[in-house]
PDB file of C-alpha atoms in Angstrom:
ATOM      1  CA  MET A  32     -53.395 -75.279-107.599  1.00 39.00           C
ATOM      2  CA  ASP A  33     -50.372 -77.484-107.358  1.00 38.00           C
ATOM      3  CA  ILE A  34     -47.735 -76.745-109.788  1.00 39.00           C
ATOM      4  CA  THR A  35     -46.015 -80.354-109.240  1.00 37.00           C
ATOM      5  CA  ARG A  36     -42.235 -80.294-108.163  1.00 38.00           C
ATOM      6  CA  HIS A  37     -39.679 -82.814-109.760  1.00 37.00           C
ATOM      7  CA  ASN A  38     -36.736 -84.307-108.763  1.00 39.00           C
ATOM      8  CA  PRO A  39     -34.170 -80.989-108.304  1.00 40.00           C
ATOM      9  CA  THR A  40     -32.531 -79.462-111.443  1.00 43.00           C
ATOM     10  CA  PRO A  41     -30.550 -76.651-112.286  1.00 51.00           C
ATOM     11  CA  TRP A  42     -33.664 -75.565-113.915  1.00 53.00           C
ATOM     12  CA  THR A  43     -36.071 -76.188-111.095  1.00 82.00           C
ATOM     13  CA  ALA A  44     -33.566 -74.627-108.767  1.00 89.00           C
ATOM     14  CA  ARG A  45     -33.190 -71.520-110.667  1.00 92.00           C
ATOM     15  CA  ALA A  46     -37.303 -71.320-110.753  1.00 94.00           C
ATOM     16  CA  GLU A  47     -37.485 -72.194-106.625  1.00 95.00           C
ATOM     17  CA  ASP A  48     -35.275 -69.206-106.450  1.00 96.00           C
ATOM     18  CA  CYS A  49     -37.429 -67.192-108.187  1.00 96.00           C
ATOM     19  CA  VAL A  50     -40.449 -68.056-106.503  1.00 97.00           C
ATOM     20  CA  GLU A  51     -38.667 -67.487-103.059  1.00 97.00           C
ATOM     21  CA  ARG A  52     -37.254 -63.799-104.530  1.00 97.00           C
ATOM     22  CA  ALA A  53     -41.368 -63.029-105.366  1.00 98.00           C
ATOM     23  CA  ILE A  54     -42.814 -64.311-102.225  1.00 98.00           C
ATOM     24  CA  ALA A  55     -40.542 -62.129-100.179  1.00 98.00           C
ATOM     25  CA  GLY A  56     -41.342 -59.515-102.744  1.00 98.00           C
ATOM     26  CA  LEU A  57     -45.039 -59.368-102.215  1.00 98.00           C
ATOM     27  CA  ARG A  58     -44.527 -59.765 -98.470  1.00 98.00           C
ATOM     28  CA  ALA A  59     -41.872 -56.867 -98.224  1.00 98.00           C
ATOM     29  CA  VAL A  60     -45.057 -54.732 -99.910  1.00 98.00           C
ATOM     30  CA  LEU A  61     -47.923 -55.979 -97.708  1.00 98.00           C
ATOM     31  CA  ASP A  62     -45.435 -56.097 -94.552  1.00 98.00           C
ATOM     32  CA  ARG A  63     -45.813 -51.911 -95.019  1.00 97.00           C
ATOM     33  CA  ARG A  64     -49.689 -51.769 -95.385  1.00 97.00           C
ATOM     34  CA  ARG A  65     -52.239 -51.535 -92.994  1.00 95.00           C
ATOM     35  CA  ASP A  66     -53.504 -54.845 -93.989  1.00 96.00           C
ATOM     36  CA  ARG A  67     -52.836 -58.037 -96.363  1.00 97.00           C
ATOM     37  CA  ARG A  68     -55.087 -57.316 -99.047  1.00 98.00           C
ATOM     38  CA  VAL A  69     -53.957 -57.845-102.320  1.00 98.00           C
ATOM     39  CA  LEU A  70     -55.869 -57.965-105.935  1.00 98.00           C
ATOM     40  CA  LEU A  71     -55.253 -60.580-108.415  1.00 98.00           C
ATOM     41  CA  LEU A  72     -55.140 -59.753-111.803  1.00 98.00           C
ATOM     42  CA  CYS A  73     -55.566 -62.280-114.356  1.00 97.00           C
ATOM     43  CA  ASP A  74     -55.622 -62.504-118.267  1.00 95.00           C
ATOM     44  CA  SER A  75     -57.340 -65.644-119.388  1.00 93.00           C
ATOM     45  CA  THR A  76     -57.040 -64.996-123.277  1.00 89.00           C
ATOM     46  CA  LEU A  77     -54.694 -68.197-123.362  1.00 88.00           C
ATOM     47  CA  ALA A  78     -55.013 -70.246-120.164  1.00 88.00           C
ATOM     48  CA  ASP A  79     -57.295 -69.596-116.521  1.00 94.00           C
ATOM     49  CA  PRO A  80     -55.474 -72.357-114.522  1.00 95.00           C
ATOM     50  CA  LEU A  81     -56.623 -70.233-111.614  1.00 96.00           C
ATOM     51  CA  ALA A  82     -59.920 -69.926-111.958  1.00 96.00           C
ATOM     52  CA  ASP A  83     -60.964 -73.169-110.204  1.00 97.00           C
ATOM     53  CA  ASP A  84     -58.820 -72.187-107.087  1.00 97.00           C
ATOM     54  CA  ILE A  85     -60.508 -68.444-107.116  1.00 98.00           C
ATOM     55  CA  ALA A  86     -63.773 -69.615-107.141  1.00 97.00           C
ATOM     56  CA  ALA A  87     -62.985 -72.361-104.438  1.00 97.00           C
ATOM     57  CA  ALA A  88     -61.603 -69.618-102.215  1.00 97.00           C
ATOM     58  CA  GLY A  89     -64.794 -67.544-102.217  1.00 98.00           C
ATOM     59  CA  LEU A  90     -63.033 -64.478-103.595  1.00 98.00           C
ATOM     60  CA  ALA A  91     -65.008 -61.688-105.005  1.00 98.00           C
ATOM     61  CA  ARG A  92     -63.977 -61.105-108.791  1.00 97.00           C
ATOM     62  CA  ARG A  93     -64.766 -58.144-111.343  1.00 97.00           C
ATOM     63  CA  GLU A  94     -64.037 -58.531-115.005  1.00 95.00           C
ATOM     64  CA  VAL A  95     -62.111 -55.555-116.556  1.00 96.00           C
ATOM     65  CA  ASP A  96     -64.550 -54.181-119.475  1.00 93.00           C
ATOM     66  CA  LEU A  97     -61.726 -54.643-121.683  1.00 90.00           C
ATOM     67  CA  ILE A  98     -62.541 -57.079-124.876  1.00 77.00           C
ATOM     68  CA  SER A  99     -60.306 -57.931-127.719  1.00 63.00           C
ATOM     69  CA  GLN A 100     -61.998 -58.748-131.330  1.00 56.00           C
ATOM     70  CA  GLY A 101     -63.237 -61.922-131.901  1.00 55.00           C
ATOM     71  CA  ALA A 102     -63.593 -62.478-127.952  1.00 59.00           C
ATOM     72  CA  THR A 103     -66.850 -63.282-126.448  1.00 62.00           C
ATOM     73  CA  ALA A 104     -66.584 -62.059-122.824  1.00 69.00           C
ATOM     74  CA  PRO A 105     -63.517 -59.589-121.190  1.00 81.00           C
ATOM     75  CA  PRO A 106     -60.326 -62.209-120.653  1.00 91.00           C
ATOM     76  CA  LEU A 107     -59.074 -59.647-117.913  1.00 95.00           C
ATOM     77  CA  TYR A 108     -60.467 -59.993-114.354  1.00 97.00           C
ATOM     78  CA  LEU A 109     -59.582 -58.947-110.647  1.00 98.00           C
ATOM     79  CA  ALA A 110     -59.695 -61.516-107.785  1.00 98.00           C
ATOM     80  CA  GLU A 111     -59.929 -59.630-104.335  1.00 98.00           C
ATOM     81  CA  VAL A 112     -57.405 -61.548-101.720  1.00 98.00           C
ATOM     82  CA  PRO A 113     -58.943 -59.866 -98.380  1.00 98.00           C
ATOM     83  CA  ASP A 114     -55.776 -61.631 -96.250  1.00 98.00           C
ATOM     84  CA  GLU A 115     -52.471 -62.719 -98.042  1.00 98.00           C
ATOM     85  CA  ILE A 116     -51.944 -64.921 -94.909  1.00 97.00           C
ATOM     86  CA  ARG A 117     -55.597 -66.788 -95.070  1.00 98.00           C
ATOM     87  CA  HIS A 118     -54.617 -67.162 -98.754  1.00 98.00           C
ATOM     88  CA  GLU A 119     -51.665 -67.820 -98.901  1.00 98.00           C
ATOM     89  CA  ARG A 120     -51.656 -71.118-100.778  1.00 97.00           C
ATOM     90  CA  LEU A 121     -53.661 -69.242-103.209  1.00 98.00           C
ATOM     91  CA  VAL A 122     -51.101 -66.568-103.186  1.00 98.00           C
ATOM     92  CA  ASN A 123     -47.838 -68.446-103.687  1.00 97.00           C
ATOM     93  CA  ALA A 124     -49.666 -70.627-106.014  1.00 97.00           C
ATOM     94  CA  SER A 125     -50.217 -67.960-108.530  1.00 98.00           C
ATOM     95  CA  ILE A 126     -46.600 -66.739-107.852  1.00 98.00           C
ATOM     96  CA  ARG A 127     -45.434 -70.465-108.701  1.00 96.00           C
ATOM     97  CA  LEU A 128     -47.689 -70.290-111.632  1.00 96.00           C
ATOM     98  CA  ALA A 129     -46.372 -66.999-113.270  1.00 97.00           C
ATOM     99  CA  ILE A 130     -43.095 -68.203-112.763  1.00 96.00           C
ATOM    100  CA  ASP A 131     -43.320 -71.422-114.594  1.00 95.00           C
ATOM    101  CA  GLU A 132     -45.305 -69.423-117.120  1.00 95.00           C
ATOM    102  CA  ALA A 133     -42.225 -66.913-117.731  1.00 95.00           C
ATOM    103  CA  MET A 134     -39.927 -70.346-117.806  1.00 95.00           C
ATOM    104  CA  ARG A 135     -41.123 -73.206-119.544  1.00 93.00           C
ATOM    105  CA  PRO A 136     -40.757 -74.105-122.766  1.00 93.00           C
ATOM    106  CA  ALA A 137     -43.791 -72.876-125.418  1.00 91.00           C
ATOM    107  CA  PRO A 138     -44.315 -71.622-129.157  1.00 88.00           C
ATOM    108  CA  ALA A 139     -43.206 -68.414-130.321  1.00 78.00           C
ATOM    109  CA  GLY A 140     -46.437 -66.241-129.721  1.00 77.00           C
ATOM    110  CA  LYS A 141     -48.392 -68.650-127.699  1.00 84.00           C
ATOM    111  CA  ARG A 142     -46.877 -68.224-124.005  1.00 87.00           C
ATOM    112  CA  PRO A 143     -49.550 -67.686-121.518  1.00 89.00           C
ATOM    113  CA  ARG A 144     -49.270 -64.672-119.419  1.00 91.00           C
ATOM    114  CA  SER A 145     -52.284 -66.012-117.435  1.00 95.00           C
ATOM    115  CA  MET A 146     -51.034 -63.932-114.287  1.00 96.00           C
ATOM    116  CA  SER A 147     -50.705 -60.491-114.883  1.00 97.00           C
ATOM    117  CA  ALA A 148     -49.757 -58.652-111.557  1.00 98.00           C
ATOM    118  CA  TRP A 149     -51.094 -58.603-107.629  1.00 98.00           C
ATOM    119  CA  LEU A 150     -52.143 -55.426-106.782  1.00 98.00           C
ATOM    120  CA  ALA A 151     -51.604 -53.753-103.129  1.00 98.00           C
ATOM    121  CA  THR A 152     -54.653 -51.178-102.849  1.00 98.00           C
ATOM    122  CA  ASP A 153     -57.211 -49.618-100.438  1.00 98.00           C
ATOM    123  CA  LEU A 154     -59.475 -49.053-103.539  1.00 98.00           C
ATOM    124  CA  PRO A 155     -62.593 -50.997-104.092  1.00 97.00           C
ATOM    125  CA  LEU A 156     -62.588 -53.581-106.598  1.00 97.00           C
ATOM    126  CA  ALA A 157     -64.495 -51.731-109.085  1.00 97.00           C
ATOM    127  CA  GLU A 158     -62.664 -48.499-108.891  1.00 98.00           C
ATOM    128  CA  VAL A 159     -59.871 -50.369-110.020  1.00 98.00           C
ATOM    129  CA  ALA A 160     -61.358 -52.395-112.832  1.00 98.00           C
ATOM    130  CA  GLN A 161     -62.444 -48.668-113.925  1.00 97.00           C
ATOM    131  CA  ARG A 162     -59.000 -47.501-113.388  1.00 98.00           C
ATOM    132  CA  LEU A 163     -57.798 -50.190-115.641  1.00 97.00           C
ATOM    133  CA  VAL A 164     -60.338 -49.683-118.568  1.00 96.00           C
ATOM    134  CA  LEU A 165     -59.161 -45.953-118.328  1.00 95.00           C
ATOM    135  CA  ARG A 166     -56.048 -46.253-118.730  1.00 95.00           C
ATOM    136  CA  ALA A 167     -56.077 -48.914-121.507  1.00 94.00           C
ATOM    137  CA  ARG A 168     -58.598 -47.100-124.082  1.00 91.00           C
ATOM    138  CA  LEU A 169     -56.487 -44.306-125.744  1.00 89.00           C
ATOM    139  CA  ARG A 170     -56.372 -42.834-129.029  1.00 82.00           C
ATOM    140  CA  ASP A 171     -53.721 -42.435-131.651  1.00 78.00           C
ATOM    141  CA  ALA A 172     -52.728 -39.712-134.071  1.00 76.00           C
ATOM    142  CA  GLN A 173     -55.757 -40.496-136.094  1.00 82.00           C
ATOM    143  CA  GLY A 174     -58.317 -40.376-133.598  1.00 82.00           C
ATOM    144  CA  ARG A 175     -58.578 -44.166-133.378  1.00 85.00           C
ATOM    145  CA  VAL A 176     -59.515 -45.730-130.023  1.00 85.00           C
ATOM    146  CA  ARG A 177     -56.858 -48.196-129.080  1.00 87.00           C
ATOM    147  CA  ILE A 178     -56.049 -50.693-126.284  1.00 90.00           C
ATOM    148  CA  LEU A 179     -52.878 -50.594-124.755  1.00 92.00           C
ATOM    149  CA  ARG A 180     -51.936 -54.044-123.164  1.00 92.00           C
ATOM    150  CA  PHE A 181     -50.102 -52.346-120.756  1.00 95.00           C
ATOM    151  CA  TRP A 182     -51.102 -55.269-117.865  1.00 95.00           C
ATOM    152  CA  ASP A 183     -48.962 -57.724-120.041  1.00 94.00           C
ATOM    153  CA  PRO A 184     -45.609 -58.202-117.532  1.00 95.00           C
ATOM    154  CA  ARG A 185     -43.721 -58.052-120.878  1.00 92.00           C
ATOM    155  CA  THR A 186     -45.022 -54.428-121.447  1.00 93.00           C
ATOM    156  CA  THR A 187     -44.036 -53.996-118.180  1.00 94.00           C
ATOM    157  CA  GLN A 188     -40.245 -54.684-118.364  1.00 93.00           C
ATOM    158  CA  HIS A 189     -40.179 -52.306-120.546  1.00 94.00           C
ATOM    159  CA  GLN A 190     -41.812 -48.969-119.402  1.00 94.00           C
ATOM    160  CA  SER A 191     -38.766 -47.202-118.756  1.00 90.00           C
ATOM    161  CA  GLU A 192     -37.898 -47.213-122.427  1.00 90.00           C
ATOM    162  CA  LEU A 193     -41.140 -46.882-123.401  1.00 92.00           C
ATOM    163  CA  TYR A 194     -41.840 -43.581-121.151  1.00 92.00           C
ATOM    164  CA  ALA A 195     -38.146 -42.084-121.828  1.00 86.00           C
ATOM    165  CA  GLY A 196     -35.862 -43.095-119.002  1.00 77.00           C
ATOM    166  CA  THR A 197     -38.611 -42.413-116.265  1.00 89.00           C
ATOM    167  CA  ALA A 198     -38.820 -44.354-113.400  1.00 91.00           C
ATOM    168  CA  PRO A 199     -40.655 -47.287-113.068  1.00 93.00           C
ATOM    169  CA  ALA A 200     -44.035 -46.586-111.140  1.00 97.00           C
ATOM    170  CA  SER A 201     -47.535 -48.173-111.155  1.00 98.00           C
ATOM    171  CA  TRP A 202     -49.671 -47.721-114.297  1.00 98.00           C
ATOM    172  CA  ILE A 203     -52.524 -46.581-112.543  1.00 98.00           C
ATOM    173  CA  PRO A 204     -52.788 -43.935-109.246  1.00 98.00           C
ATOM    174  CA  GLY A 205     -53.402 -45.872-106.020  1.00 98.00           C
ATOM    175  CA  ALA A 206     -51.971 -49.070-106.260  1.00 98.00           C
ATOM    176  CA  THR A 207     -48.402 -50.642-106.215  1.00 98.00           C
ATOM    177  CA  TRP A 208     -48.292 -52.673-108.984  1.00 98.00           C
ATOM    178  CA  MET A 209     -46.111 -56.105-108.684  1.00 98.00           C
ATOM    179  CA  THR A 210     -45.430 -58.329-111.557  1.00 98.00           C
ATOM    180  CA  VAL A 211     -43.355 -61.186-112.707  1.00 98.00           C
ATOM    181  CA  ASP A 212     -41.747 -60.192-116.107  1.00 96.00           C
ATOM    182  CA  GLY A 213     -40.241 -62.362-119.190  1.00 94.00           C
ATOM    183  CA  PHE A 214     -37.273 -63.174-117.707  1.00 96.00           C
ATOM    184  CA  ALA A 215     -38.769 -64.465-114.189  1.00 96.00           C
ATOM    185  CA  ARG A 216     -37.519 -61.387-112.602  1.00 97.00           C
ATOM    186  CA  TRP A 217     -40.146 -59.900-109.798  1.00 98.00           C
ATOM    187  CA  GLN A 218     -41.216 -56.461-110.177  1.00 97.00           C
ATOM    188  CA  THR A 219     -42.050 -53.666-108.097  1.00 98.00           C
ATOM    189  CA  LEU A 220     -43.651 -50.134-109.246  1.00 98.00           C
ATOM    190  CA  PRO A 221     -44.285 -47.948-106.552  1.00 98.00           C
ATOM    191  CA  ASP A 222     -47.630 -45.778-106.078  1.00 97.00           C
ATOM    192  CA  THR A 223     -46.148 -42.812-107.503  1.00 96.00           C
ATOM    193  CA  PRO A 224     -47.336 -40.437-109.955  1.00 94.00           C
ATOM    194  CA  GLY A 225     -45.671 -40.902-113.296  1.00 93.00           C
ATOM    195  CA  PRO A 226     -46.113 -40.410-117.225  1.00 94.00           C
ATOM    196  CA  MET A 227     -46.750 -44.034-117.812  1.00 95.00           C
ATOM    197  CA  GLN A 228     -50.011 -42.910-115.443  1.00 95.00           C
ATOM    198  CA  THR A 229     -51.489 -40.504-118.013  1.00 92.00           C
ATOM    199  CA  VAL A 230     -49.894 -40.208-121.110  1.00 91.00           C
ATOM    200  CA  THR A 231     -50.469 -41.669-124.225  1.00 89.00           C
ATOM    201  CA  PRO A 232     -46.993 -43.747-125.288  1.00 89.00           C
ATOM    202  CA  ASP A 233     -44.873 -43.397-128.355  1.00 90.00           C
ATOM    203  CA  TRP A 234     -46.962 -46.136-130.526  1.00 89.00           C
ATOM    204  CA  PRO A 235     -44.113 -46.440-132.969  1.00 91.00           C
ATOM    205  CA  ARG A 236     -41.978 -47.086-130.031  1.00 92.00           C
ATOM    206  CA  LEU A 237     -44.269 -49.343-128.475  1.00 92.00           C
ATOM    207  CA  ALA A 238     -44.684 -51.365-131.698  1.00 92.00           C
ATOM    208  CA  ARG A 239     -40.558 -51.605-131.698  1.00 95.00           C
ATOM    209  CA  LEU A 240     -40.850 -52.854-128.064  1.00 94.00           C
ATOM    210  CA  GLY A 241     -43.741 -55.986-129.522  1.00 94.00           C
ATOM    211  CA  ARG A 242     -40.960 -56.873-131.816  1.00 96.00           C
ATOM    212  CA  ILE A 243     -38.096 -56.974-129.208  1.00 97.00           C
ATOM    213  CA  ASN A 244     -40.797 -59.746-126.901  1.00 95.00           C
ATOM    214  CA  ALA A 245     -41.574 -61.535-130.254  1.00 96.00           C
ATOM    215  CA  VAL A 246     -37.729 -61.989-130.468  1.00 97.00           C
ATOM    216  CA  LEU A 247     -37.367 -63.046-127.207  1.00 96.00           C
ATOM    217  CA  GLN A 248     -40.596 -65.391-127.339  1.00 95.00           C
ATOM    218  CA  ARG A 249     -38.408 -67.337-130.168  1.00 96.00           C
ATOM    219  CA  LEU A 250     -35.378 -67.258-128.601  1.00 96.00           C
ATOM    220  CA  ASN A 251     -37.141 -68.680-125.099  1.00 96.00           C
ATOM    221  CA  ALA A 252     -39.190 -71.440-126.871  1.00 94.00           C
ATOM    222  CA  ASP A 253     -37.259 -73.932-125.396  1.00 93.00           C
ATOM    223  CA  GLY A 254     -37.255 -73.012-121.932  1.00 93.00           C
ATOM    224  CA  LEU A 255     -35.894 -69.224-120.233  1.00 94.00           C
ATOM    225  CA  ARG A 256     -32.564 -69.434-122.178  1.00 93.00           C
ATOM    226  CA  VAL A 257     -31.711 -66.062-122.707  1.00 94.00           C
ATOM    227  CA  GLY A 258     -31.882 -62.799-120.400  1.00 94.00           C
ATOM    228  CA  PRO A 259     -31.606 -59.214-120.117  1.00 94.00           C
ATOM    229  CA  SER A 260     -28.160 -59.552-121.678  1.00 96.00           C
ATOM    230  CA  VAL A 261     -28.654 -60.241-125.020  1.00 97.00           C
ATOM    231  CA  LEU A 262     -31.265 -57.061-125.848  1.00 96.00           C
ATOM    232  CA  ASP A 263     -28.490 -55.063-127.509  1.00 97.00           C
ATOM    233  CA  ALA A 264     -28.027 -58.148-129.742  1.00 97.00           C
ATOM    234  CA  VAL A 265     -31.917 -58.396-130.304  1.00 98.00           C
ATOM    235  CA  ARG A 266     -32.044 -54.854-131.311  1.00 97.00           C
ATOM    236  CA  GLN A 267     -29.189 -54.876-133.526  1.00 97.00           C
ATOM    237  CA  ALA A 268     -30.700 -57.827-135.222  1.00 98.00           C
ATOM    238  CA  LEU A 269     -34.024 -56.042-135.216  1.00 98.00           C
ATOM    239  CA  ASP A 270     -32.076 -53.032-137.254  1.00 98.00           C
ATOM    240  CA  ALA A 271     -29.915 -55.434-139.170  1.00 97.00           C
ATOM    241  CA  GLY A 272     -33.575 -56.843-140.737  1.00 97.00           C
ATOM    242  CA  ALA A 273     -34.628 -53.779-141.317  1.00 96.00           C
ATOM    243  CA  ALA A 274     -31.554 -52.617-143.201  1.00 96.00           C
ATOM    244  CA  CYS A 275     -32.198 -55.684-145.533  1.00 94.00           C
ATOM    245  CA  GLY A 276     -35.551 -54.865-146.175  1.00 95.00           C
ATOM    246  CA  ILE A 277     -37.552 -57.262-144.109  1.00 96.00           C
ATOM    247  CA  ASP A 278     -40.753 -55.436-143.284  1.00 92.00           C
ATOM    248  CA  ASP A 279     -43.012 -57.755-141.845  1.00 95.00           C
ATOM    249  CA  ASP A 280     -43.284 -58.496-137.906  1.00 95.00           C
ATOM    250  CA  GLU A 281     -42.986 -61.906-137.863  1.00 96.00           C
ATOM    251  CA  ASP A 282     -40.331 -62.414-140.759  1.00 97.00           C
ATOM    252  CA  VAL A 283     -37.838 -59.817-138.903  1.00 97.00           C
ATOM    253  CA  ALA A 284     -38.338 -61.679-135.597  1.00 97.00           C
ATOM    254  CA  LEU A 285     -37.493 -64.999-137.311  1.00 97.00           C
ATOM    255  CA  PHE A 286     -34.220 -63.388-138.960  1.00 98.00           C
ATOM    256  CA  ALA A 287     -33.493 -61.298-135.753  1.00 98.00           C
ATOM    257  CA  ALA A 288     -33.820 -64.987-133.170  1.00 97.00           C
ATOM    258  CA  TRP A 289     -31.147 -66.734-136.052  1.00 97.00           C
ATOM    259  CA  ARG A 290     -29.011 -63.862-135.724  1.00 97.00           C
ATOM    260  CA  VAL A 291     -28.821 -63.579-132.344  1.00 98.00           C
ATOM    261  CA  ARG A 292     -28.747 -67.188-131.464  1.00 97.00           C
ATOM    262  CA  LEU A 293     -25.771 -67.377-134.063  1.00 97.00           C
ATOM    263  CA  ASP A 294     -23.709 -64.184-133.100  1.00 96.00           C
ATOM    264  CA  ALA A 295     -23.367 -64.336-137.080  1.00 95.00           C
ATOM    265  CA  PRO A 296     -24.338 -60.947-139.215  1.00 96.00           C
ATOM    266  CA  LEU A 297     -26.488 -63.534-141.559  1.00 96.00           C
ATOM    267  CA  GLU A 298     -27.233 -61.000-143.967  1.00 95.00           C
ATOM    268  CA  ARG A 299     -23.972 -60.469-145.114  1.00 94.00           C
ATOM    269  CA  ALA A 300     -24.117 -64.186-146.197  1.00 95.00           C
ATOM    270  CA  PRO A 301     -24.366 -64.388-150.497  1.00 94.00           C
ATOM    271  CA  SER A 302     -26.804 -67.272-150.446  1.00 95.00           C
ATOM    272  CA  PHE A 303     -29.317 -65.513-147.389  1.00 96.00           C
ATOM    273  CA  ALA A 304     -29.245 -62.739-149.378  1.00 95.00           C
ATOM    274  CA  ALA A 305     -30.381 -64.712-152.376  1.00 96.00           C
ATOM    275  CA  LEU A 306     -32.566 -66.524-150.813  1.00 96.00           C
ATOM    276  CA  LEU A 307     -34.348 -62.932-149.451  1.00 96.00           C
ATOM    277  CA  ARG A 308     -33.961 -61.274-152.797  1.00 95.00           C
ATOM    278  CA  GLU A 309     -36.091 -64.171-154.202  1.00 95.00           C
ATOM    279  CA  VAL A 310     -38.719 -63.806-151.233  1.00 95.00           C
ATOM    280  CA  GLN A 311     -39.361 -60.134-152.174  1.00 94.00           C
ATOM    281  CA  GLU A 312     -39.358 -60.283-155.522  1.00 93.00           C
ATOM    282  CA  GLU A 313     -41.775 -63.106-155.622  1.00 93.00           C
ATOM    283  CA  GLY A 314     -43.829 -61.179-152.651  1.00 92.00           C
ATOM    284  CA  GLY A 315     -43.925 -64.127-150.440  1.00 93.00           C
ATOM    285  CA  ARG A 316     -42.678 -64.447-146.887  1.00 95.00           C
ATOM    286  CA  LEU A 317     -39.243 -65.174-145.394  1.00 96.00           C
ATOM    287  CA  ARG A 318     -41.389 -67.682-142.617  1.00 95.00           C
ATOM    288  CA  ASN A 319     -42.870 -69.514-145.277  1.00 95.00           C
ATOM    289  CA  ALA A 320     -39.231 -69.942-147.396  1.00 94.00           C
ATOM    290  CA  ALA A 321     -37.709 -71.265-143.831  1.00 94.00           C
ATOM    291  CA  GLN A 322     -40.117 -73.763-143.628  1.00 92.00           C
ATOM    292  CA  ASP A 323     -38.157 -75.749-146.262  1.00 90.00           C
ATOM    293  CA  MET A 324     -35.192 -75.276-144.154  1.00 93.00           C
ATOM    294  CA  ASP A 325     -33.592 -76.616-140.854  1.00 93.00           C
ATOM    295  CA  ASP A 326     -30.986 -75.954-138.763  1.00 94.00           C
ATOM    296  CA  GLU A 327     -28.297 -77.155-140.750  1.00 95.00           C
ATOM    297  CA  ASP A 328     -28.994 -74.059-143.329  1.00 95.00           C
ATOM    298  CA  TRP A 329     -29.201 -70.953-140.860  1.00 97.00           C
ATOM    299  CA  GLU A 330     -25.823 -72.174-139.694  1.00 96.00           C
ATOM    300  CA  ARG A 331     -24.066 -72.390-143.178  1.00 96.00           C
ATOM    301  CA  PHE A 332     -24.964 -68.650-143.652  1.00 96.00           C
ATOM    302  CA  ALA A 333     -23.756 -68.072-140.419  1.00 96.00           C
ATOM    303  CA  GLN A 334     -20.906 -69.665-141.617  1.00 95.00           C
ATOM    304  CA  GLU A 335     -20.708 -67.865-145.035  1.00 94.00           C
ATOM    305  CA  ALA A 336     -21.221 -64.357-143.026  1.00 93.00           C
ATOM    306  CA  GLN A 337     -18.612 -65.052-140.628  1.00 87.00           C
ATOM    307  CA  THR A 338     -16.310 -66.231-143.654  1.00 86.00           C
ATOM    308  CA  ARG A 339     -16.847 -63.086-145.412  1.00 76.00           C
ATOM    309  CA  GLU A 340     -16.535 -60.993-142.505  1.00 69.00           C
ATOM    310  CA  ASP A 341     -12.546 -63.118-141.905  1.00 66.00           C
ATOM    311  CA  LEU A 342     -12.007 -62.189-145.156  1.00 67.00           C
ATOM    312  CA  GLN A 343     -12.701 -58.247-145.208  1.00 69.00           C
ATOM    313  CA  ALA A 344     -10.653 -58.163-141.698  1.00 55.00           C
TER     314      ALA A 344
END
């Protein structure tokens, strides 16, 4: 696989820097091991660009027996790279793919993350697959089996928050877990014991992190424009949306993304409050009403909100 390089621009220069940092991060881990074996954890739910290259290289492949509702086959699989140096081109292509998927434009909710992780481990392929399954299948308070999509880099980037400030560590014992997060940053999670390997997460907290990610996906739909510095503003926007009665996940993500993008308390704009009240009285959805709106309408809400704040000040 080869992601074509274009003429240098600030964006591609930034992407190349991310790629170089990631390759250096992977090699730093492998340099400390007795061999350079690494497992690629791939998620084919939305795309599987590496499949042909993995097959052409003759790599051993193992499905991870986790199947989503409506799917015909498990989308998650492992590919075994016996030697990172011998398969340098494929490994580097996998890293370049992950950076590209994190940074390129993509519709909200439709951004593929086909490269989930790189695992440095001595465990057999089948054992790693089984440990992934055991970590993913959990029971909630009602005793229902639920799937924790911990392998998604957008979950991993919030691991410390999900597990109450703990130090990052591998999701499964016996492997160093490496990934490219939603901000195109390389992360290395050491093979050390921690609650992320055994403890069932707080499901409401996990749902909250899902809403944060949904807002980030909207903010970065045109390419990676915002980074971790906006997280506090995103949380405040979600709280503001909940306070004014927006309880649908897609609606609150839409509202929060515009609130962050325009840096304005939209809920204080009289015309937005009137629109929201009408939507709620009719039992509709804000996202449906927004289909008839354009950027200027949201900017008008922001101006109203700012004017009201200025008057109160």
